[in-house]
Coordinates of C-alpha atoms and ligand atoms in Angstrom, one line a residue:
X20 CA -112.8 -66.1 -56.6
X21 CA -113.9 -69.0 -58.2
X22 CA -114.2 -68.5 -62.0
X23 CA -116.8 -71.5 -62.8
X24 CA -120.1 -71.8 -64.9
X25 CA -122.7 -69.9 -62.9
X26 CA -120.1 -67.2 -62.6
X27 CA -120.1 -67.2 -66.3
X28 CA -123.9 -67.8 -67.4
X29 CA -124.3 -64.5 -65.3
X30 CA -122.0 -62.8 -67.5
X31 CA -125.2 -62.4 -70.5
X32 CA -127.3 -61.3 -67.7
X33 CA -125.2 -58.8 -66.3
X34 CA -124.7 -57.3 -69.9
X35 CA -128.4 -57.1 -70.5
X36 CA -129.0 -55.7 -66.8
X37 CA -126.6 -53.3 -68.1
X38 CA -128.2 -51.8 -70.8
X39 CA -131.1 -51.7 -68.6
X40 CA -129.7 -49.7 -65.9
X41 CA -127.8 -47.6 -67.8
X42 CA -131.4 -46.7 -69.1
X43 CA -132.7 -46.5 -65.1
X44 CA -129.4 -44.4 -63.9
X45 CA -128.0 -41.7 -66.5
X46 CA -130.4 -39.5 -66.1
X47 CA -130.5 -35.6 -66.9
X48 CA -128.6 -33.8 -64.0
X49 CA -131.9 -31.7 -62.8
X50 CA -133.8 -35.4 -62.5
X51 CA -130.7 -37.7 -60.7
X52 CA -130.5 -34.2 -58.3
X53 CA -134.0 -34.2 -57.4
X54 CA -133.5 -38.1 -56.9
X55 CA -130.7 -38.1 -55.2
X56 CA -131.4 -34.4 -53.1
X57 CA -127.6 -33.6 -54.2
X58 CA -126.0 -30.2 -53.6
X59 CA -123.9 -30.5 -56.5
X60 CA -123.6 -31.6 -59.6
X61 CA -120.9 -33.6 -59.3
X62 CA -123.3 -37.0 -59.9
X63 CA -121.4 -38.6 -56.3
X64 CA -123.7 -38.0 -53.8
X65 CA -125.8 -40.8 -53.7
X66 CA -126.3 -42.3 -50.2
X67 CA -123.4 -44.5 -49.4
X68 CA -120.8 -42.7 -52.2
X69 CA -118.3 -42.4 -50.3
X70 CA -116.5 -38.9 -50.8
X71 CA -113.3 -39.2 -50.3
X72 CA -112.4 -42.7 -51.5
X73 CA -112.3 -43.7 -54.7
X74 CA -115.5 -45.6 -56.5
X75 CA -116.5 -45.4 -59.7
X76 CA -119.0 -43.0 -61.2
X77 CA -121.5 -46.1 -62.4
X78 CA -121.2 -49.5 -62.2
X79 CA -118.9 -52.5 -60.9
X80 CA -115.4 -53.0 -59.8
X81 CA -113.2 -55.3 -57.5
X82 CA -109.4 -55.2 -57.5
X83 CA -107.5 -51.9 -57.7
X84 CA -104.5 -52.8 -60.5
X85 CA -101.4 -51.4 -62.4
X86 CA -100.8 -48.6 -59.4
X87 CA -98.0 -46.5 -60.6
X88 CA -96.8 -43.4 -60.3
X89 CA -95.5 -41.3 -63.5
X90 CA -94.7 -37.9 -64.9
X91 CA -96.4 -36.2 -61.3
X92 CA -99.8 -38.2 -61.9
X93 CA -100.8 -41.4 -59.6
X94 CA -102.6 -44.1 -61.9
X95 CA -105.1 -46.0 -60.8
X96 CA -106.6 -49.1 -63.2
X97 CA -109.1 -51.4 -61.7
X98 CA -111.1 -54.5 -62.3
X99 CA -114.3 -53.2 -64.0
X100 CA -117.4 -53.9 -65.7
X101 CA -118.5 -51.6 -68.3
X102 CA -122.0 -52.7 -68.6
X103 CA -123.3 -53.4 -65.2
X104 CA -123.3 -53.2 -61.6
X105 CA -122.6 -57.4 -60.7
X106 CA -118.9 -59.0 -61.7
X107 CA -118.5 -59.9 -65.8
X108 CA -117.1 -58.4 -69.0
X109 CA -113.9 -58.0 -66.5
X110 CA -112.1 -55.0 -67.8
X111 CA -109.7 -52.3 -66.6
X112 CA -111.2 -48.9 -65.4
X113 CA -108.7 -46.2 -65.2
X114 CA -108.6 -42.8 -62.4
X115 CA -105.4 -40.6 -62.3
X116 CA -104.8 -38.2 -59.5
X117 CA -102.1 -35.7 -58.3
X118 CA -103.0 -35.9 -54.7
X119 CA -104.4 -39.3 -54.2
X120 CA -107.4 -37.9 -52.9
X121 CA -109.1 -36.1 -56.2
X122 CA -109.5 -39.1 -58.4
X123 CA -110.6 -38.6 -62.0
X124 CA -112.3 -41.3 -63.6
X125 CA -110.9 -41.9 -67.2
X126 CA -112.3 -43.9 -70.3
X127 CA -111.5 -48.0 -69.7
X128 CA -108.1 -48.7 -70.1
X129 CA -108.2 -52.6 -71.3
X130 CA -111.6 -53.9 -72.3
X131 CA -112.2 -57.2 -72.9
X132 CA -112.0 -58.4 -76.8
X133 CA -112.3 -61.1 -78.9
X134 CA -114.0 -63.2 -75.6
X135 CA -110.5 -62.8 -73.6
X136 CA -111.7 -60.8 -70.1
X137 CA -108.7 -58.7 -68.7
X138 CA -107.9 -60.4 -65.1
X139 CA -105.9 -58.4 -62.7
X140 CA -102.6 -56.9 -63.2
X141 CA -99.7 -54.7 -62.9
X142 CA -98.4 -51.2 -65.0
X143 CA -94.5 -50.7 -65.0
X144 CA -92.8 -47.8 -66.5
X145 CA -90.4 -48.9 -68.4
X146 CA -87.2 -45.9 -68.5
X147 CA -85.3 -47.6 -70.6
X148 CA -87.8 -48.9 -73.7
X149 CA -86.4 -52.4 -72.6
X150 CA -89.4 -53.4 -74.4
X151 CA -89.2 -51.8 -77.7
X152 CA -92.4 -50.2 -77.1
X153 CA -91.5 -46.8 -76.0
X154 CA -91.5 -44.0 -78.7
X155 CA -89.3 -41.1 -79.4
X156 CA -86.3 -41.9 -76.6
X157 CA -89.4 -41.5 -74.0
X158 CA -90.6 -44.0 -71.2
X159 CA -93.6 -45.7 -72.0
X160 CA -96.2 -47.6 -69.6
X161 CA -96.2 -51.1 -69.7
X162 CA -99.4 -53.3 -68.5
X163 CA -99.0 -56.8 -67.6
X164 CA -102.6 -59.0 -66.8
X165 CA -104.3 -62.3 -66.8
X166 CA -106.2 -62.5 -69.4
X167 CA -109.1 -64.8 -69.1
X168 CA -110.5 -67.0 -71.7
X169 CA -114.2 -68.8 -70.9
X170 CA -114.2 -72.8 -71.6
X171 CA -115.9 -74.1 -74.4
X172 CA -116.9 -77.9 -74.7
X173 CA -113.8 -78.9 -76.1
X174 CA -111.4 -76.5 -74.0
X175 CA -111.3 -75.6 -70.1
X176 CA -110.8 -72.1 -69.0
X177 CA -107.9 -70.7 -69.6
X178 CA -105.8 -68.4 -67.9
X179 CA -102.5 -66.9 -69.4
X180 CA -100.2 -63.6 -68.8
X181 CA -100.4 -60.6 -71.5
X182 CA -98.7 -57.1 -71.7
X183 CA -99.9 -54.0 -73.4
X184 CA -98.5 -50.4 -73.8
X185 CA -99.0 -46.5 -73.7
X186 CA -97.0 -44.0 -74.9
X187 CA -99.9 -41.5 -73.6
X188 CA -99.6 -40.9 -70.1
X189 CA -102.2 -44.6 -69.9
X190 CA -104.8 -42.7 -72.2
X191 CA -104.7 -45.2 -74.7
X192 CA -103.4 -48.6 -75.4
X193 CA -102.0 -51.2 -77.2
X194 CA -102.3 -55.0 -77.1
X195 CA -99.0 -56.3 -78.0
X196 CA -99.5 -58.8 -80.9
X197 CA -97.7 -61.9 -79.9
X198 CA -99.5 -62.1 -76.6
X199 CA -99.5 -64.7 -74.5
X200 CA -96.4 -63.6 -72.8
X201 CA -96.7 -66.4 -70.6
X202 CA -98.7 -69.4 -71.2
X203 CA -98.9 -72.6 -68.9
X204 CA -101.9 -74.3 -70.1
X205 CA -103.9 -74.1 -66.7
X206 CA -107.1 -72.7 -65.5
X207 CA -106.2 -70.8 -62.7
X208 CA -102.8 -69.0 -62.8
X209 CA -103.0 -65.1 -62.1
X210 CA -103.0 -61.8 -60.8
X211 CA -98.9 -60.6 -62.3
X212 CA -97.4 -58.5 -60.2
X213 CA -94.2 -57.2 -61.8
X214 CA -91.5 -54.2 -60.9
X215 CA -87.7 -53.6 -61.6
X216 CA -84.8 -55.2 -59.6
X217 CA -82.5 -52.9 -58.9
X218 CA -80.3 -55.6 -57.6
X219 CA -80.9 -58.3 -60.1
X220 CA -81.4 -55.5 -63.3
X221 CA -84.4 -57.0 -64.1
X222 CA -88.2 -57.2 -64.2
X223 CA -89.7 -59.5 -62.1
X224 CA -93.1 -61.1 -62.1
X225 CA -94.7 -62.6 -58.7
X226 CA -97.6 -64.5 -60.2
X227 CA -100.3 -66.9 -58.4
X228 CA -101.1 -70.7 -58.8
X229 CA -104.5 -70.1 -56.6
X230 CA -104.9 -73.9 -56.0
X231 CA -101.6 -75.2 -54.9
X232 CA -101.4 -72.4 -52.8
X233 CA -97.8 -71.3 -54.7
X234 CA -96.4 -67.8 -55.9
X235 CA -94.2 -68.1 -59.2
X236 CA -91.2 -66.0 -59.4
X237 CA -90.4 -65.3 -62.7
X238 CA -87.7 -62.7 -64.3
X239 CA -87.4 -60.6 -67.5
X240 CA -84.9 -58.5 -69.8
X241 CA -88.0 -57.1 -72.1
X242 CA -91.2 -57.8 -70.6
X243 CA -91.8 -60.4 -73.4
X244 CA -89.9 -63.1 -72.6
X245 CA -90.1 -64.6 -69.2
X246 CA -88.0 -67.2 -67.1
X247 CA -88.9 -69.4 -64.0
X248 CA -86.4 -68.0 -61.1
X249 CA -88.3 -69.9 -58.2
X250 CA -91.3 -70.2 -56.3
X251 CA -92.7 -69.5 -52.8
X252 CA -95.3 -71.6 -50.8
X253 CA -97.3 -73.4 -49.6
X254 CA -96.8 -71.3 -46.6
X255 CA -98.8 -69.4 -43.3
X256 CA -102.9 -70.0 -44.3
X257 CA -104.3 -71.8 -47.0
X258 CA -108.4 -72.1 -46.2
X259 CA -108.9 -70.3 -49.8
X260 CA -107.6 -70.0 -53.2
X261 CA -103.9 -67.7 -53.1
X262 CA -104.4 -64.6 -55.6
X263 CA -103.3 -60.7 -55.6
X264 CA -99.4 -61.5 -54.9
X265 CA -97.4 -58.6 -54.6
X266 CA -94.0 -58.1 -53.9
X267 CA -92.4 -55.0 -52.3
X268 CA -89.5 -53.2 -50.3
X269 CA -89.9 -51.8 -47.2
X270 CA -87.4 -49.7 -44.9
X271 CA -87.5 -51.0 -41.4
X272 CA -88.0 -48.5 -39.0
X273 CA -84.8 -46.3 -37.4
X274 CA -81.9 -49.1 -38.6
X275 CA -81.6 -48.1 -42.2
X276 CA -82.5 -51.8 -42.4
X277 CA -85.0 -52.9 -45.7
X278 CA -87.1 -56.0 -45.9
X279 CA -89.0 -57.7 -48.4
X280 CA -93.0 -58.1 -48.2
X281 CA -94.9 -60.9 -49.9
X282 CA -98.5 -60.2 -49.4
X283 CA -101.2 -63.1 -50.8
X284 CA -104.7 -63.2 -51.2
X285 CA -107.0 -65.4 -49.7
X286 CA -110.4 -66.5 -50.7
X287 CA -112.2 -67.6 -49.0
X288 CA -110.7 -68.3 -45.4
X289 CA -109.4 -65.2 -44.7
X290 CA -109.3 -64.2 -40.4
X291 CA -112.7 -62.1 -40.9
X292 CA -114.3 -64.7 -43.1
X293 CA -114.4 -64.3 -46.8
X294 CA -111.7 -63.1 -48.2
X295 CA -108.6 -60.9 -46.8
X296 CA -105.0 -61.0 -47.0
X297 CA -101.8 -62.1 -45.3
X298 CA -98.2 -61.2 -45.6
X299 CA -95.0 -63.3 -45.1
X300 CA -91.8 -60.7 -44.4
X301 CA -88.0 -61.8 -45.4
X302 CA -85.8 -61.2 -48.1
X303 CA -85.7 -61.5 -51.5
X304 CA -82.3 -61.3 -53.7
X305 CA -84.2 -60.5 -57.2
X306 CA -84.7 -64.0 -57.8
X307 CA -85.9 -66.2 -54.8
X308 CA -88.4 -65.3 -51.6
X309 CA -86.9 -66.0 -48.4
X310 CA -89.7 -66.3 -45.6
X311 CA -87.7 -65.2 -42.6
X312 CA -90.6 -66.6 -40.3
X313 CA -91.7 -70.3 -39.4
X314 CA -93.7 -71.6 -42.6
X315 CA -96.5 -71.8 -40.4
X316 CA -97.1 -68.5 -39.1
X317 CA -99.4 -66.1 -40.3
X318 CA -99.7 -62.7 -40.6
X319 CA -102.9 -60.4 -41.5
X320 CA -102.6 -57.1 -43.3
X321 CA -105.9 -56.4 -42.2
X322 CA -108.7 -58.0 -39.6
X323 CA -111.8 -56.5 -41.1
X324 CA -113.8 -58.1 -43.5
X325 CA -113.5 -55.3 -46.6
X326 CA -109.4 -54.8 -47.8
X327 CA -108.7 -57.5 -50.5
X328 CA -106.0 -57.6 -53.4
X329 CA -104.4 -54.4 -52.0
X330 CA -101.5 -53.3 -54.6
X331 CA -98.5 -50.6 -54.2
X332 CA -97.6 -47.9 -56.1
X333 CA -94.8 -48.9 -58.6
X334 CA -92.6 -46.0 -59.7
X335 CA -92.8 -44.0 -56.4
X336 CA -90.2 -41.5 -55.3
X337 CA -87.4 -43.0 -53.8
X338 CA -88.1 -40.7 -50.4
X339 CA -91.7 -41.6 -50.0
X340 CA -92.7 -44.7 -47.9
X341 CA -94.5 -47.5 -50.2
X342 CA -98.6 -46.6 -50.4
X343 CA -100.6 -49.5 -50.6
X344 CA -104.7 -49.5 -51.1
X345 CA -107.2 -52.2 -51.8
X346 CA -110.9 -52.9 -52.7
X347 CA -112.9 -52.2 -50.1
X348 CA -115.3 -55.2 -50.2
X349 CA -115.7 -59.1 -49.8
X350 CA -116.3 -61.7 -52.3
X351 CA -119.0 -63.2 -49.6
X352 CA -121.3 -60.3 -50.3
X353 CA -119.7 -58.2 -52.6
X354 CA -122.7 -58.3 -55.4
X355 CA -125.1 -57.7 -52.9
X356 CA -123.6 -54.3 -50.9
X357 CA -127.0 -51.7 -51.1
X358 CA -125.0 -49.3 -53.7
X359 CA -126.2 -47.9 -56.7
X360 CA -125.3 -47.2 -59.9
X361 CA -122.0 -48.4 -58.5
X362 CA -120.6 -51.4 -56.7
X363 CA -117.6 -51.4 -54.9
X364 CA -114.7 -48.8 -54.2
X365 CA -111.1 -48.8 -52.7
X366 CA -109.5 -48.1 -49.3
X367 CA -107.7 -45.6 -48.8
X368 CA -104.4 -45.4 -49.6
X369 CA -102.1 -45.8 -46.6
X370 CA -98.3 -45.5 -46.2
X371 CA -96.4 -48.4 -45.3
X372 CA -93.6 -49.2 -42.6
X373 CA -92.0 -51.9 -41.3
X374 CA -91.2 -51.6 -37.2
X375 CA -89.7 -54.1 -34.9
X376 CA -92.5 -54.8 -32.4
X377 CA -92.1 -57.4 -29.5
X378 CA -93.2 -59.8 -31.7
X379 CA -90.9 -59.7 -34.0
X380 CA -90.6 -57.2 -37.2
X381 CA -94.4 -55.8 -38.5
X382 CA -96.3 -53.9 -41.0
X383 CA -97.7 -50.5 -40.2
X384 CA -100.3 -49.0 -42.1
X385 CA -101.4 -44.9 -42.0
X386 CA -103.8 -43.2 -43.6
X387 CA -101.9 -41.1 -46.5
X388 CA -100.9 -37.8 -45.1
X389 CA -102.8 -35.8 -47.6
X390 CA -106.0 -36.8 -46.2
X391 CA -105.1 -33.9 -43.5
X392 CA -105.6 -31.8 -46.8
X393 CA -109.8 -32.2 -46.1
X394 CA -109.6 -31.4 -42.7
X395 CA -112.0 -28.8 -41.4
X396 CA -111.1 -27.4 -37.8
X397 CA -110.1 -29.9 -35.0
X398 CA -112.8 -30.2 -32.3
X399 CA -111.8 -31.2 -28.9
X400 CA -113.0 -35.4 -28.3
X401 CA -115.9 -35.3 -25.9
X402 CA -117.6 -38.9 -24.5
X403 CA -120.7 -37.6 -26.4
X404 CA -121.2 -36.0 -29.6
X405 CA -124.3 -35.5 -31.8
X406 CA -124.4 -34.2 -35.1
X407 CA -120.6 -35.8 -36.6
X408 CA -122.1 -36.5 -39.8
X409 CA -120.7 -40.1 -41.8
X410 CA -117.2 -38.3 -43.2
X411 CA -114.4 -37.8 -40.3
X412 CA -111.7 -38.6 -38.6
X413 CA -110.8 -38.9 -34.7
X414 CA -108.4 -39.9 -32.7
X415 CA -108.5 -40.8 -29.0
X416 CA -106.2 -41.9 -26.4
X417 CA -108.4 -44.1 -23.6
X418 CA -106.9 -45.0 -20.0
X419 CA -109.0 -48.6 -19.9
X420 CA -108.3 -48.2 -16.1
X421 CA -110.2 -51.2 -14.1
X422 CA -112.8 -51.2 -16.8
X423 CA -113.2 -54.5 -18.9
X424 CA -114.4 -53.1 -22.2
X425 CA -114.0 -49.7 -23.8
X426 CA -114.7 -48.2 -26.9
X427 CA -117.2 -45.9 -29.4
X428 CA -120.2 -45.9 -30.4
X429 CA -120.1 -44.5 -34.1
X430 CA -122.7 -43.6 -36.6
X431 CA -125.2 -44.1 -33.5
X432 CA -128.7 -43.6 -33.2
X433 CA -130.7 -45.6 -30.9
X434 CA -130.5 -49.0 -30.8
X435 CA -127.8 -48.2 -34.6
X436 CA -124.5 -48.0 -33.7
X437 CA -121.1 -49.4 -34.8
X438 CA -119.1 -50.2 -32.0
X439 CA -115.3 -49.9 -32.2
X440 CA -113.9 -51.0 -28.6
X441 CA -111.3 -53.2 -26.6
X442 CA -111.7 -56.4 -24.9
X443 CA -109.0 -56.6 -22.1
X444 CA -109.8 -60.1 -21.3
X445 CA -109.3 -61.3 -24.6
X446 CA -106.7 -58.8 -25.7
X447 CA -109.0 -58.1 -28.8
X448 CA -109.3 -54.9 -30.8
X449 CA -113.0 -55.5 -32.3
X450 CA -115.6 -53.4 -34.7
X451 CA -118.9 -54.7 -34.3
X452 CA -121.5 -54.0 -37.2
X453 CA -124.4 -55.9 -36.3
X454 CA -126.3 -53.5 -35.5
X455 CA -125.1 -51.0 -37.8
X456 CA -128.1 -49.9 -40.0
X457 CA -128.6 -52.1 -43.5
X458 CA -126.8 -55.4 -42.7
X459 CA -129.8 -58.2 -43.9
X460 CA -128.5 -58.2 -47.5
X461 CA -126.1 -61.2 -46.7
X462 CA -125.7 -63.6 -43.6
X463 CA -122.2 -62.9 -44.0
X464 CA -122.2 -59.1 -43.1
X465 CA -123.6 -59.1 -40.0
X466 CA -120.4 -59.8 -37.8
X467 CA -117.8 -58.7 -34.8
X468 CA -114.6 -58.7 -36.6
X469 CA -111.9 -58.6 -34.0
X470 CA -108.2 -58.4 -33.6
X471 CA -105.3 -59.3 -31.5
X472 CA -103.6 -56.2 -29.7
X473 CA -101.4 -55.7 -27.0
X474 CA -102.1 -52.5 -25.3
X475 CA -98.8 -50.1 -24.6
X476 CA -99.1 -49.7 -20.8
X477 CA -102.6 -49.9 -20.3
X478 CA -103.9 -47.0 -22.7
X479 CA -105.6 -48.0 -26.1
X480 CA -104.8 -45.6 -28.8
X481 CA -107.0 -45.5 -31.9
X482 CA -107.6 -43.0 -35.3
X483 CA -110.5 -43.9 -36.9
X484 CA -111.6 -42.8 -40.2
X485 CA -115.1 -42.8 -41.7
X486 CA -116.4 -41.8 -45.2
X487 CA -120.3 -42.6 -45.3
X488 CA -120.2 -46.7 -45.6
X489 CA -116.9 -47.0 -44.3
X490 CA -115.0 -47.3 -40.9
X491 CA -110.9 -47.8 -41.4
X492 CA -109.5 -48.4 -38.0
X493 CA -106.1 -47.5 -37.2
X494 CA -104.8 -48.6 -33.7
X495 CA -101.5 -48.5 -31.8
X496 CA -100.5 -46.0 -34.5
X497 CA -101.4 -48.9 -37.6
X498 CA -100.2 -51.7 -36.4
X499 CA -103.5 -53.4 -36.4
X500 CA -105.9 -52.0 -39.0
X501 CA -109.4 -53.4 -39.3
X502 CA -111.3 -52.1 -42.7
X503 CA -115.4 -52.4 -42.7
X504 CA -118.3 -51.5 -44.9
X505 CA -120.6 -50.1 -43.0
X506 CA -124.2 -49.0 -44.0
X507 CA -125.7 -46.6 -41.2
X508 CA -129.2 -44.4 -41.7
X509 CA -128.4 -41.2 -42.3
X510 CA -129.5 -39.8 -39.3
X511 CA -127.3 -42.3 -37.5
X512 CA -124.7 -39.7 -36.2
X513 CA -123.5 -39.8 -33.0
X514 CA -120.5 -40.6 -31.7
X515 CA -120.4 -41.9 -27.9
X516 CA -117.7 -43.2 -25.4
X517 CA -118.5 -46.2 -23.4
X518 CA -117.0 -48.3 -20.9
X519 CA -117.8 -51.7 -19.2
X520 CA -116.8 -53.7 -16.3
X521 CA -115.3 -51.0 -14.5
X522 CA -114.6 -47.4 -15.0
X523 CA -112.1 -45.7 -18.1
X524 CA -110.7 -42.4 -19.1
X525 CA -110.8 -40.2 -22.1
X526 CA -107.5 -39.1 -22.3
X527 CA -107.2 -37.0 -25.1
X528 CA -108.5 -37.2 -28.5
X529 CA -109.4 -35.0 -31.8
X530 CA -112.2 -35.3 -34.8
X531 CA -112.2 -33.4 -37.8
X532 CA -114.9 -33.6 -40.6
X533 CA -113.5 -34.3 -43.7
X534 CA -114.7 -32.2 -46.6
X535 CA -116.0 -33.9 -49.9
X536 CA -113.5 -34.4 -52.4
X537 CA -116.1 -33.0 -54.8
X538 CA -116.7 -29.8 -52.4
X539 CA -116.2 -26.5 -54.3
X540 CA -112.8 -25.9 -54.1
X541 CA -111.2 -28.6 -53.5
Ligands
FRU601 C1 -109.5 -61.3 -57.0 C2 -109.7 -61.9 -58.4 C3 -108.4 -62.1 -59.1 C4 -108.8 -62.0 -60.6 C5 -109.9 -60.9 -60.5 C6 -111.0 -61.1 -61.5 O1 -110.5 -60.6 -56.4 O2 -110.5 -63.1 -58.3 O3 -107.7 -63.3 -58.8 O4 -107.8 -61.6 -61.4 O5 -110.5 -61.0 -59.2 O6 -111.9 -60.1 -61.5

């Protein structure tokens, strides 16, 4: 986004709206349940909350940051304002999970001090206390951000790169005192993204100059000190500002092969409007980025309008696949999205793979397996069902046969409906949410986001997953996902098979409700 005055000015108003609605919100639990009609008192079950992803309990947040995984418990920090539900007083929030389904929603991490706001970032566990900051012959957690300093009339906004650290699992931390680590004197240069090289043996920092559309590449023996290896870009599109770089390995498929993955923010410009994200796939030696495609071409993680500044999991298990997520929202509308007394949440988190496609080598992205853990029983796909309520998951295998169009009808009622269908004639993968319930808050959310896709043979395969303002689409097992806020009556629940043009089958297909993460027991 664009950090400029108005931006700023709205800063004051969002801290006294803040107080404000703290007063209107925290209410006893009897009063908010009567409110709200909860079943529990779990204070998430306001309509829209989603259940299963994670949002925070009040207020506002965009990009998810410092994913890592340590000692058994997945961290989760995210851009966040403590005092109100519109973008200021950036800060980090903080959730830690086990299962990366249960999220529990911590104190803030990082607040902004002294009138420096804490951008987004990265967390690194450093094994080693290459730093010096690790107590006691233990690993310690290292947090690396863009902090954010306002202009004044002598001084333009600043942007520089800072590190803190934990020696408390991420409960508490510490500002190291010569920060800036990194300091170029410009406005906009942001968003660190920094993990170990193996190879090289050590840290490295992708970092974004928004404006000339360039990722920095710079490398580190203690976190504090930081040298210029090389830089990447301009490169595939370049409508918007670049931010949200992040670097990562990825095994490709059956041939014990690895790539690298540079994924980039864009904003705006992005293929569903507003802002989204594309990757560039190659290899990268621990010092320099080596696009293995044409400059030109351009890949999209994602052809919805609601997955930006996605981030993966540092510190994973060697075994597991890299798990990436993202904030589930646009910066077209992102202020305006009919939540309350939060704004914004995250995707889910979905497991990465690379696989060598026709079109050359491509990321895959699947729902992370423990989301099976929510399941109630699987019931049979029929071309009409009533009663699905807004939290499940189906999939379905369709024969389009000599029909033009195919697809569902989801979170249906009437003339209510999200469609989620096939185009054969222009090869497109599309979900339509025009018609989806509550779509008049901006001109920009009313829209048929759509997709290029190839069918295998001439059968469309989908797995769909909803969670109340939702709809994650997963097709041609996750080669093409397209990620939507969605915001349906409640009554809006049925889920309907159509075709056009011509006649289609129902092959096969599954749905499962998906439990509350807040349900008893569980
Ligand atoms: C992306 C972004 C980042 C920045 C953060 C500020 O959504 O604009 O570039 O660090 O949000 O909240």
């Amino acid at each position: 986004m664009l950090y400029h005055v108005s931006k700023l000015s709205s800063t004051l108003s969002a801290r006294v709206g803040g107080i404000l609605q703290r007063f209107l919100f925290v209410l006893p639990a009897p009063l908010s349940m009567m409110l709200f009609g909860q079943a529990g008192s779990s204070g998430y079950d306001q309509p829209f909350r989603p259940q299963f992803h994670f949002s925070p309990r009040e207020h506002w947040t965009n990009d998810p940051n410092g994913l890592v995984f340590f000692d058994g418990e997945y961290h989760l920090f995210y851009q966040y304002n403590p005092f109100g539900d519109t973008w200021g007083h950036m800060s980090w929030g903080h959730a830690v999970s086990r299962d990366l389904i249960h999220w529990e929603e911590l104190p803030v991490a990082l607040a902004e001090e002294h009138g420096v706001m804490i951008f987004t970032g990265s967390v690194v566990v450093d094994k080693a206390n290459s730093s010096g900051f690790c107590l006691g012959g233990k690993p310690c957690l290292v947090a690396v951000w863009t902090g954010f300093t306002a202009k004044t009339a002598t001084k333009p906004d600043l942007q520089t790169q800072n590190i803190a650290y934990s020696n408390d699992h991420g409960r508490t931390w510490t500002k190291y005192r010569a920060n800036p680590v990194l300091n170029l004197n410009l406005t906009d240069f942001r968003d660190p993204k920094v993990f170990w090289s193996a190879q090289a043996k050590h840290w490295v920092m992708a970092v974004s100059l928004p404006n000339d559309h360039k990722i920095l590449i710079y490398g580190s023996a203690d976190l504090k000190q930081w040298k210029r290896l090389s830089e990447f870009g301009p490169a595939g599109a370049t409508g918007g500002q670049w931010e949200c770089p992040e670097l990562f390995e990825v095994p490709v498929d059956h041939k014990g092969e690895t790539r690298w993955v540079l994924k980039v923010g864009l904003n705006p410009g992005a293929v569903g409007g507003g802002s989204g994200e594309q990757y560039f796939i190659g290899h990268f030696d621990g010092e320099r980025f080596q696009n293995e495609n044409p400059a030109a071409a351009t890949l999209w993680t994602d052809y919805g309008k609601d997955c930006y500044c996605a981030l993966t999991f540092n510190n994973l298990p060697k075994t597991e696949a890299p798990l990436m997520l993202g904030w589930m929202s646009n910066w077209q509308y992102a202020d305006k999205v009919p939540t309350s007394p939060w704004r914004g949440q995250m995707t889910l988190p979905r497991k990465l793979s690379l696989r060598m496609t026709t079109d050359g080598i491509r990321l895959f992205q699947q729902p992370v397996d423990n989301l099976a853990a929510l399941r109630g029983m699987r019931i049979p796909l029929s071309e009409q069902m009533r009663g699905t309520g807004h939290q499940f998951q189906f999939s379905s295998t369709v024969s389009m046969g000599t029909a033009g169009e195919v697809g569902w009808k989801v979170l249906a009622k009437g003339d209510i409906l999200t469609s989620i269908g096939y185009d054969k004639q222009r090869r497109v993968l599309f979900v339509d949410r025009t018609h989806s319930g509550n779509v008049g808050f901006s001109k920009d959310f009313p829209v048929r986001t759509a997709a290029p896709l190839k069918l295998n043979g001439n059968s469309l395969q989908l797995s769909v997953v909803l969670d109340r303002d939702s709809v994650e689409v997963f097709a041609d097992d996750g080669r093409v996902t397209i990620t939507n806020l969605v915001f349906a009556p409640a009554d809006a629940d049925s889920l309907e098979f159509y075709a056009s043009g011509g006649k289609a089958a129902l092959v096969s297909g599954s749905l499962w409700k998906l439990r509350s993460r807040w349900a008893s027991g569980h």
